[in-house]
Amino acid sequence: MSQETLPSQFPDAVSAVEVNADKAQRARDAHTEVRELLEGDPTLSGWGVSTRLIGSYARDTGRYPGKDVDVFIQLTELDTSATPKEVYEQVRGILVGAYGDAKDGGRAGPQARSIKVDFPDRDNPAVEFSVDAVPAVVDGTRWAIPTKDQSRWQNSTGRWVTTDPIGFADLSSALSTASWSPTVAGRNAYKPVVKLLKQIRHVHLRDARPRGLFTEIAAYDVWNGGQVIGTSWAVLLAQTLRQVAQRFQACASTGLPDPVLLTAMQPDLEPQLWLDAAQVFTGLADDADTALQSERCAAAAIWRRILGENERGQVLPLPQGCDANGFPISHVSPVTGSGIDEPRGFAVHRQRR
Amino acid sequence: MGASGSEPLEPYDQPAYERFCRALVTAGFEPVPGTLRRDWRGPIRPSLSPLTGANRMTVRFRDGWPHVSVVLLVPELLAEHVTHGGQICLWADDDPAQQSASDIENLWQRADEWAAAARAGFGPTDAALDAFAHFDSHATPIAELDLPGISLTFMHGSMGALYARQHRLTLQLTATHQRDTELYGHWYAVDHVNPLPRTLNDIRNALTNAQRRNLDRGLRRRDPHEHGKGGHDLLVLTWPRHHAREALVVTLSGAPPNVSAAAHQVTATDTASLTARAGPDAEALHPKRVLLIGAGSVGGHLALAAATTGIGHLSIADNDTLLQVNVVRHVCGSKYVGWQKTDAVKHLIGEHAPATTVDTLAAVPLAPTALTAAIIGYDLVIDATGQAPVTAALAGTCAGVAIPLITVALYHAGVLLRVRRQAPTDTPLTARPGDPSYLQLPPDDPTTRDPGFLELGCLAPINNAPPTSAATAAALTAIIAVDLLTGRLDYPDETVQVLRPLTTAPFDRVGLVTP
């Protein structure tokens, strides 16, 4: 039996979870503004400051609406002999000085090891958008960022955490351009499927862990291992759900390896959290497989439950001729003109009195 | 029409709505937080850019989508057909063509057409006297204004005193002081206004120097606690527009120097405006004289329909009094109980069709010579008595002097109604019985005939025809009367309408039955 892959609806679902070009440009502009501010500081300049976008914006795996932009402040002339407090306070002083402290109504909010700067939308102040800037020092061939526990910053050990966010971005890019990596209609499918997966995680796990980064790494794992094969969005997403569910199951005993450092991702989850997530994703994978074997309207209803909605509305649009409960409808509303189709003039209104 | 509500939109076509939203996303639009996805903001349409300094616009969904189109909101847009808040009027509220905008490409196309018209000038089909809609602030009462009654000329720079009183939901403006005048102000006439005023200051800038001095004096003397005492409470700015005359009516609030203005929707009260609603035959019907015999349940409705359609003179004959039990079917209500039916109908016509003159007669004589004398001079006689002897007398008499006759009657407790026309070229009524080309109405079935109902003081059972039958008979008769008076003669000389099927063909289905 041929599978119902909703080829007209899934491209819309993909675009529904992607950050639009305007937002992406805003992310780049915000990064530029912060970079110029930091690079203009003599102290940071002397520390060899160089900033980069990291995180989901850099990897292009962020799901809509994409509220947070991560900026990596590389201090190339410092290493882990520097104290996190000195480095953090220097960056904090610059950003709070420029944007004001959030606790006093400003835009810069010091976090555990980073500074978060709000960039409200000029047209929609209610739209949240912020840059999270974290300082990093050289750690051999990697980088190190301050540990989240500030009480340990004065210790001789354990005050820095090794990381390589740029390395993961490079791996993601490699996977999304590999010739063997699955494509849909000529477009590499890895990053769009990761966005859809993150949307699903957001809908069905909410604030429970694993969160977006861990889910993305699990997806990277199964895709890089060639465990996901297909030529349609629906099939690739269904297989990803299944394989990630199994990955989560395994993580309960082994943890989730960092694809760059090859050590366990920190902070690790309690095994039960992995098992709970595995159970949820297994159920979703079962639903996805059912959808593939269903007729169009029923399949759409199942996928709509799986993908949920975001600020733009339902991620997967209804196919024409289907109702929201998954049943065909005999006719749609008479949206063609019921009277004269030729429009009248541009009047304000016409009241019959 | 409903704008953004406090509930999520419930579209009548969910798949089409989701397609539309997808298209908005593709075009760079995003939902505005806190609007329940009713408002979407995105880049300004390129065709609109030259008309505004804004670079973003809003698409707003309204209840009733897709039967009710979205609206476009563009800030800082200065053009006609843009209401306060920058809402572009792409379609009139009742234009069915707006449904085509369920496809976003049709919406963009219409917006581009609007932008082109805004730059090049709107055409005659876009004409609307809608100055009030462009004003920044609105007030609720609808202003009723008789411009010809205020001035015949409205020369540039002219002005005059104005008085107003509020009557329920209307604000009635006059050029003369009335006993119950509540507000005082001035009207100002100019030759030209561009752009349409949105504020009190815009109005002031449109005035001549003398008018401006008058306005300023009126504003200085304003006392918000003492209306109608010499300072301005309201003003009217009027100018030629779209080959008609525009009027912007604003009432003022606050004390000087912080006086603010709010515009009212305006409606005309002059005779020409009333006559314009009488239909396309009003001008042709105005010289006509019609004698209506019978002012009962059918005749009363018929008289009002005939007058409001534009017939210039009506004579109404009936010697009956309106009683409380009559008001269920009669066009006149309880306040006319105790009146002669003819006087009641005449009074009611005066409220609806003041251009129609009415005189009343107690009755028409049935003697041939007297009856002939009574009908001479009329263009049409209408018999709404439902009394066979009267109908028979009129049929012969009217035929004798070649005056058209229309007679109407109800049968079978209002299930059937028949309208017969006897124009000089028609077969006389007296020749129709037995003529196979005319319908023979079925007799009442004695076993099922509704005997009517008995009532105090009545000598015979009351016909149980429902009010809707009387009103339908009256309307059809009025239509056939107009058809005759205008010379069209589109209707046959005999029309039967079946309101409920009888058992006998061709009266066994509802609708019009003609020979």
PDB file of C-alpha atoms in Angstrom, chain A residues 56-252:
ATOM      1  CA  SER A  56      20.585  27.034  16.890  1.00  0.00           C
ATOM      2  CA  TYR A  57      20.752  30.321  14.969  1.00  0.00           C
ATOM      3  CA  ALA A  58      24.284  29.538  13.866  1.00  0.00           C
ATOM      4  CA  ARG A  59      23.365  25.972  12.962  1.00  0.00           C
ATOM      5  CA  ASP A  60      20.067  27.022  11.354  1.00  0.00           C
ATOM      6  CA  THR A  61      18.230  24.478  13.441  1.00  0.00           C
ATOM      7  CA  GLY A  62      16.223  26.853  15.587  1.00  0.00           C
ATOM      8  CA  ARG A  63      12.470  26.428  15.548  1.00  0.00           C
ATOM      9  CA  TYR A  64      10.134  29.378  15.155  1.00  0.00           C
ATOM     10  CA  PRO A  65       9.840  31.851  16.840  1.00  0.00           C
ATOM     11  CA  GLY A  66      13.510  31.778  17.704  1.00  0.00           C
ATOM     12  CA  LYS A  67      13.688  34.039  20.686  1.00  0.00           C
ATOM     13  CA  ASP A  68      17.301  33.573  21.700  1.00  0.00           C
ATOM     14  CA  VAL A  69      20.501  34.283  19.821  1.00  0.00           C
ATOM     15  CA  ASP A  70      23.697  32.871  21.327  1.00  0.00           C
ATOM     16  CA  VAL A  71      26.928  34.834  20.927  1.00  0.00           C
ATOM     17  CA  PHE A  72      30.236  33.243  21.756  1.00  0.00           C
ATOM     18  CA  ILE A  73      32.813  35.749  22.996  1.00  0.00           C
ATOM     19  CA  GLN A  74      36.122  34.119  22.189  1.00  0.00           C
ATOM     20  CA  LEU A  75      39.040  35.577  24.137  1.00  0.00           C
ATOM     21  CA  THR A  76      41.926  34.171  22.169  1.00  0.00           C
ATOM     22  CA  GLU A  77      44.650  35.573  24.392  1.00  0.00           C
ATOM     23  CA  LEU A  78      43.273  34.035  27.590  1.00  0.00           C
ATOM     24  CA  ASP A  79      43.236  30.443  28.775  1.00  0.00           C
ATOM     25  CA  THR A  80      41.839  28.616  31.765  1.00  0.00           C
ATOM     26  CA  SER A  81      44.416  30.223  34.024  1.00  0.00           C
ATOM     27  CA  ALA A  82      42.217  33.316  33.872  1.00  0.00           C
ATOM     28  CA  THR A  83      39.512  33.588  36.511  1.00  0.00           C
ATOM     29  CA  PRO A  84      35.891  33.321  35.366  1.00  0.00           C
ATOM     30  CA  LYS A  85      34.937  36.187  37.672  1.00  0.00           C
ATOM     31  CA  GLU A  86      37.345  38.656  36.075  1.00  0.00           C
ATOM     32  CA  VAL A  87      36.351  37.666  32.547  1.00  0.00           C
ATOM     33  CA  TYR A  88      32.603  37.653  33.300  1.00  0.00           C
ATOM     34  CA  GLU A  89      32.678  40.970  35.154  1.00  0.00           C
ATOM     35  CA  GLN A  90      34.504  42.675  32.284  1.00  0.00           C
ATOM     36  CA  VAL A  91      31.882  41.560  29.788  1.00  0.00           C
ATOM     37  CA  ARG A  92      29.055  42.324  32.200  1.00  0.00           C
ATOM     38  CA  GLY A  93      30.374  45.827  32.801  1.00  0.00           C
ATOM     39  CA  ILE A  94      30.471  46.613  29.084  1.00  0.00           C
ATOM     40  CA  LEU A  95      27.003  45.323  28.284  1.00  0.00           C
ATOM     41  CA  VAL A  96      25.263  46.658  31.388  1.00  0.00           C
ATOM     42  CA  GLY A  97      27.002  49.950  30.868  1.00  0.00           C
ATOM     43  CA  ALA A  98      25.685  50.156  27.313  1.00  0.00           C
ATOM     44  CA  TYR A  99      22.160  48.775  27.764  1.00  0.00           C
ATOM     45  CA  GLY A 100      21.382  49.307  31.437  1.00  0.00           C
ATOM     46  CA  ASP A 101      20.787  46.671  34.054  1.00  0.00           C
ATOM     47  CA  ALA A 102      17.536  44.759  33.595  1.00  0.00           C
ATOM     48  CA  LYS A 103      16.758  44.984  37.317  1.00  0.00           C
ATOM     49  CA  ASP A 104      16.701  48.767  36.930  1.00  0.00           C
ATOM     50  CA  GLY A 105      14.589  48.689  33.792  1.00  0.00           C
ATOM     51  CA  GLY A 106      17.485  48.297  31.361  1.00  0.00           C
ATOM     52  CA  ARG A 107      17.987  45.614  28.736  1.00  0.00           C
ATOM     53  CA  ALA A 108      21.033  43.690  30.022  1.00  0.00           C
ATOM     54  CA  GLY A 109      20.322  40.859  32.455  1.00  0.00           C
ATOM     55  CA  PRO A 110      23.280  39.026  34.025  1.00  0.00           C
ATOM     56  CA  GLN A 111      22.734  35.224  33.988  1.00  0.00           C
ATOM     57  CA  ALA A 112      24.723  32.427  35.646  1.00  0.00           C
ATOM     58  CA  ARG A 113      27.594  32.600  33.173  1.00  0.00           C
ATOM     59  CA  SER A 114      26.355  34.844  30.385  1.00  0.00           C
ATOM     60  CA  ILE A 115      24.698  38.210  29.901  1.00  0.00           C
ATOM     61  CA  LYS A 116      21.322  38.354  28.205  1.00  0.00           C
ATOM     62  CA  VAL A 117      20.500  41.534  26.276  1.00  0.00           C
ATOM     63  CA  ASP A 118      16.916  42.145  25.107  1.00  0.00           C
ATOM     64  CA  PHE A 119      16.319  43.483  21.611  1.00  0.00           C
ATOM     65  CA  PRO A 120      12.627  44.361  21.480  1.00  0.00           C
ATOM     66  CA  ASP A 121      10.951  44.443  18.064  1.00  0.00           C
ATOM     67  CA  ARG A 122      10.597  48.056  16.988  1.00  0.00           C
ATOM     68  CA  ASP A 123       7.059  47.394  15.772  1.00  0.00           C
ATOM     69  CA  ASN A 124       5.988  44.758  18.289  1.00  0.00           C
ATOM     70  CA  PRO A 125       7.572  45.418  21.674  1.00  0.00           C
ATOM     71  CA  ALA A 126       5.787  42.341  22.983  1.00  0.00           C
ATOM     72  CA  VAL A 127       7.853  40.147  20.652  1.00  0.00           C
ATOM     73  CA  GLU A 128      10.693  38.673  22.706  1.00  0.00           C
ATOM     74  CA  PHE A 129      14.139  38.536  21.184  1.00  0.00           C
ATOM     75  CA  SER A 130      17.415  38.492  23.072  1.00  0.00           C
ATOM     76  CA  VAL A 131      21.116  37.921  22.668  1.00  0.00           C
ATOM     77  CA  ASP A 132      22.800  35.625  25.197  1.00  0.00           C
ATOM     78  CA  ALA A 133      26.518  36.436  25.273  1.00  0.00           C
ATOM     79  CA  VAL A 134      28.871  33.941  26.974  1.00  0.00           C
ATOM     80  CA  PRO A 135      32.607  34.558  27.348  1.00  0.00           C
ATOM     81  CA  ALA A 136      35.057  31.759  26.514  1.00  0.00           C
ATOM     82  CA  VAL A 137      38.781  31.220  26.930  1.00  0.00           C
ATOM     83  CA  VAL A 138      41.159  28.887  25.101  1.00  0.00           C
ATOM     84  CA  ASP A 139      41.279  25.312  26.422  1.00  0.00           C
ATOM     85  CA  GLY A 140      43.811  23.437  24.347  1.00  0.00           C
ATOM     86  CA  THR A 141      42.167  22.833  21.004  1.00  0.00           C
ATOM     87  CA  ARG A 142      38.707  23.613  22.453  1.00  0.00           C
ATOM     88  CA  TRP A 143      37.126  26.409  24.388  1.00  0.00           C
ATOM     89  CA  ALA A 144      36.080  26.761  27.990  1.00  0.00           C
ATOM     90  CA  ILE A 145      33.200  28.737  29.460  1.00  0.00           C
ATOM     91  CA  PRO A 146      32.609  29.556  33.137  1.00  0.00           C
ATOM     92  CA  THR A 147      30.839  26.885  35.130  1.00  0.00           C
ATOM     93  CA  LYS A 148      27.263  27.789  36.051  1.00  0.00           C
ATOM     94  CA  ASP A 149      28.058  27.426  39.771  1.00  0.00           C
ATOM     95  CA  GLN A 150      29.590  30.823  40.545  1.00  0.00           C
ATOM     96  CA  SER A 151      30.748  29.650  43.993  1.00  0.00           C
ATOM     97  CA  ARG A 152      33.342  27.565  42.214  1.00  0.00           C
ATOM     98  CA  TRP A 153      34.798  30.391  40.164  1.00  0.00           C
ATOM     99  CA  GLN A 154      37.602  31.007  42.655  1.00  0.00           C
ATOM    100  CA  ASN A 155      38.507  27.308  42.854  1.00  0.00           C
ATOM    101  CA  SER A 156      41.630  26.115  41.150  1.00  0.00           C
ATOM    102  CA  THR A 157      39.756  23.336  39.371  1.00  0.00           C
ATOM    103  CA  GLY A 158      36.245  22.886  38.057  1.00  0.00           C
ATOM    104  CA  ARG A 159      35.714  26.597  37.441  1.00  0.00           C
ATOM    105  CA  TRP A 160      35.702  26.225  33.641  1.00  0.00           C
ATOM    106  CA  VAL A 161      33.672  23.826  31.453  1.00  0.00           C
ATOM    107  CA  THR A 162      35.154  22.621  28.198  1.00  0.00           C
ATOM    108  CA  THR A 163      32.942  23.111  25.178  1.00  0.00           C
ATOM    109  CA  ASP A 164      33.051  23.335  21.403  1.00  0.00           C
ATOM    110  CA  PRO A 165      29.851  24.821  20.043  1.00  0.00           C
ATOM    111  CA  ILE A 166      31.585  25.745  16.818  1.00  0.00           C
ATOM    112  CA  GLY A 167      32.591  22.134  16.308  1.00  0.00           C
ATOM    113  CA  PHE A 168      28.969  20.975  16.504  1.00  0.00           C
ATOM    114  CA  ALA A 169      27.958  23.663  14.045  1.00  0.00           C
ATOM    115  CA  ASP A 170      30.614  22.370  11.658  1.00  0.00           C
ATOM    116  CA  LEU A 171      29.370  18.807  12.061  1.00  0.00           C
ATOM    117  CA  SER A 172      25.786  19.887  11.417  1.00  0.00           C
ATOM    118  CA  SER A 173      26.802  21.739   8.290  1.00  0.00           C
ATOM    119  CA  ALA A 174      28.719  18.740   7.051  1.00  0.00           C
ATOM    120  CA  LEU A 175      25.730  16.471   7.564  1.00  0.00           C
ATOM    121  CA  SER A 176      23.377  18.897   5.851  1.00  0.00           C
ATOM    122  CA  THR A 177      25.584  19.018   2.774  1.00  0.00           C
ATOM    123  CA  ALA A 178      26.706  15.400   2.576  1.00  0.00           C
ATOM    124  CA  SER A 179      25.735  13.819  -0.715  1.00  0.00           C
ATOM    125  CA  TRP A 180      24.394  10.717   1.038  1.00  0.00           C
ATOM    126  CA  SER A 181      22.232  12.720   3.461  1.00  0.00           C
ATOM    127  CA  PRO A 182      18.513  12.427   2.602  1.00  0.00           C
ATOM    128  CA  THR A 183      16.910  15.147   0.518  1.00  0.00           C
ATOM    129  CA  VAL A 184      13.346  16.132  -0.345  1.00  0.00           C
ATOM    130  CA  ALA A 185      12.688  17.777  -3.689  1.00  0.00           C
ATOM    131  CA  GLY A 186      16.366  18.595  -4.028  1.00  0.00           C
ATOM    132  CA  ARG A 187      16.714  20.159  -0.569  1.00  0.00           C
ATOM    133  CA  ASN A 188      18.764  18.501   2.155  1.00  0.00           C
ATOM    134  CA  ALA A 189      16.269  17.430   4.776  1.00  0.00           C
ATOM    135  CA  TYR A 190      18.365  17.218   7.951  1.00  0.00           C
ATOM    136  CA  LYS A 191      17.959  20.733   9.342  1.00  0.00           C
ATOM    137  CA  PRO A 192      14.254  21.106   8.487  1.00  0.00           C
ATOM    138  CA  VAL A 193      13.512  17.744  10.114  1.00  0.00           C
ATOM    139  CA  VAL A 194      15.450  18.835  13.218  1.00  0.00           C
ATOM    140  CA  LYS A 195      13.231  21.936  13.395  1.00  0.00           C
ATOM    141  CA  LEU A 196      10.095  19.834  13.061  1.00  0.00           C
ATOM    142  CA  LEU A 197      11.446  17.492  15.736  1.00  0.00           C
ATOM    143  CA  LYS A 198      12.143  20.385  18.092  1.00  0.00           C
ATOM    144  CA  GLN A 199       8.606  21.637  17.493  1.00  0.00           C
ATOM    145  CA  ILE A 200       7.274  18.204  18.421  1.00  0.00           C
ATOM    146  CA  ARG A 201       9.445  18.108  21.543  1.00  0.00           C
ATOM    147  CA  HIS A 202       8.188  21.548  22.543  1.00  0.00           C
ATOM    148  CA  VAL A 203       4.566  20.484  22.132  1.00  0.00           C
ATOM    149  CA  HIS A 204       4.797  17.115  23.885  1.00  0.00           C
ATOM    150  CA  LEU A 205       7.552  17.562  26.492  1.00  0.00           C
ATOM    151  CA  ARG A 206       7.180  21.301  27.186  1.00  0.00           C
ATOM    152  CA  ASP A 207       9.535  22.230  30.042  1.00  0.00           C
ATOM    153  CA  ALA A 208      10.555  18.641  30.727  1.00  0.00           C
ATOM    154  CA  ARG A 209      14.032  17.535  29.688  1.00  0.00           C
ATOM    155  CA  PRO A 210      15.640  16.626  27.351  1.00  0.00           C
ATOM    156  CA  ARG A 211      15.312  20.068  25.847  1.00  0.00           C
ATOM    157  CA  GLY A 212      16.078  21.301  22.354  1.00  0.00           C
ATOM    158  CA  LEU A 213      19.874  20.920  22.223  1.00  0.00           C
ATOM    159  CA  PHE A 214      19.888  17.351  23.575  1.00  0.00           C
ATOM    160  CA  THR A 215      17.088  16.409  21.184  1.00  0.00           C
ATOM    161  CA  GLU A 216      19.009  17.902  18.298  1.00  0.00           C
ATOM    162  CA  ILE A 217      22.131  15.987  19.236  1.00  0.00           C
ATOM    163  CA  ALA A 218      20.130  12.760  19.391  1.00  0.00           C
ATOM    164  CA  ALA A 219      18.762  13.519  15.938  1.00  0.00           C
ATOM    165  CA  TYR A 220      22.249  14.269  14.664  1.00  0.00           C
ATOM    166  CA  ASP A 221      23.372  10.927  16.045  1.00  0.00           C
ATOM    167  CA  VAL A 222      20.745   8.882  14.219  1.00  0.00           C
ATOM    168  CA  TRP A 223      21.013  10.827  10.973  1.00  0.00           C
ATOM    169  CA  ASN A 224      24.796  10.714  10.964  1.00  0.00           C
ATOM    170  CA  GLY A 225      24.550   6.991  11.605  1.00  0.00           C
ATOM    171  CA  GLY A 226      22.483   6.534   8.464  1.00  0.00           C
ATOM    172  CA  GLN A 227      19.472   5.293  10.433  1.00  0.00           C
ATOM    173  CA  VAL A 228      17.038   7.627   8.718  1.00  0.00           C
ATOM    174  CA  ILE A 229      16.244   6.985   5.076  1.00  0.00           C
ATOM    175  CA  GLY A 230      13.511   8.374   2.860  1.00  0.00           C
ATOM    176  CA  THR A 231      12.509  10.869   0.214  1.00  0.00           C
ATOM    177  CA  SER A 232       9.518  12.582   1.816  1.00  0.00           C
ATOM    178  CA  TRP A 233       9.186  14.811   4.844  1.00  0.00           C
ATOM    179  CA  ALA A 234       6.603  12.556   6.431  1.00  0.00           C
ATOM    180  CA  VAL A 235       8.685   9.384   6.144  1.00  0.00           C
ATOM    181  CA  LEU A 236      11.880  11.084   7.312  1.00  0.00           C
ATOM    182  CA  LEU A 237      10.134  12.617  10.294  1.00  0.00           C
ATOM    183  CA  ALA A 238       8.434   9.350  11.228  1.00  0.00           C
ATOM    184  CA  GLN A 239      11.754   7.489  11.113  1.00  0.00           C
ATOM    185  CA  THR A 240      13.512  10.218  13.066  1.00  0.00           C
ATOM    186  CA  LEU A 241      10.882   9.994  15.793  1.00  0.00           C
ATOM    187  CA  ARG A 242      11.345   6.236  15.984  1.00  0.00           C
ATOM    188  CA  GLN A 243      15.154   6.347  16.014  1.00  0.00           C
ATOM    189  CA  VAL A 244      15.345   9.241  18.482  1.00  0.00           C
ATOM    190  CA  ALA A 245      12.925   7.399  20.781  1.00  0.00           C
ATOM    191  CA  GLN A 246      15.276   4.432  20.765  1.00  0.00           C
ATOM    192  CA  ARG A 247      18.233   6.767  21.325  1.00  0.00           C
ATOM    193  CA  PHE A 248      16.534   8.273  24.357  1.00  0.00           C
ATOM    194  CA  GLN A 249      15.922   4.759  25.664  1.00  0.00           C
ATOM    195  CA  ALA A 250      19.640   3.991  25.396  1.00  0.00           C
ATOM    196  CA  CYS A 251      20.633   7.279  27.022  1.00  0.00           C
ATOM    197  CA  ALA A 252      18.946   6.177  30.231  1.00  0.00           C
TER     198      ALA A 252
END
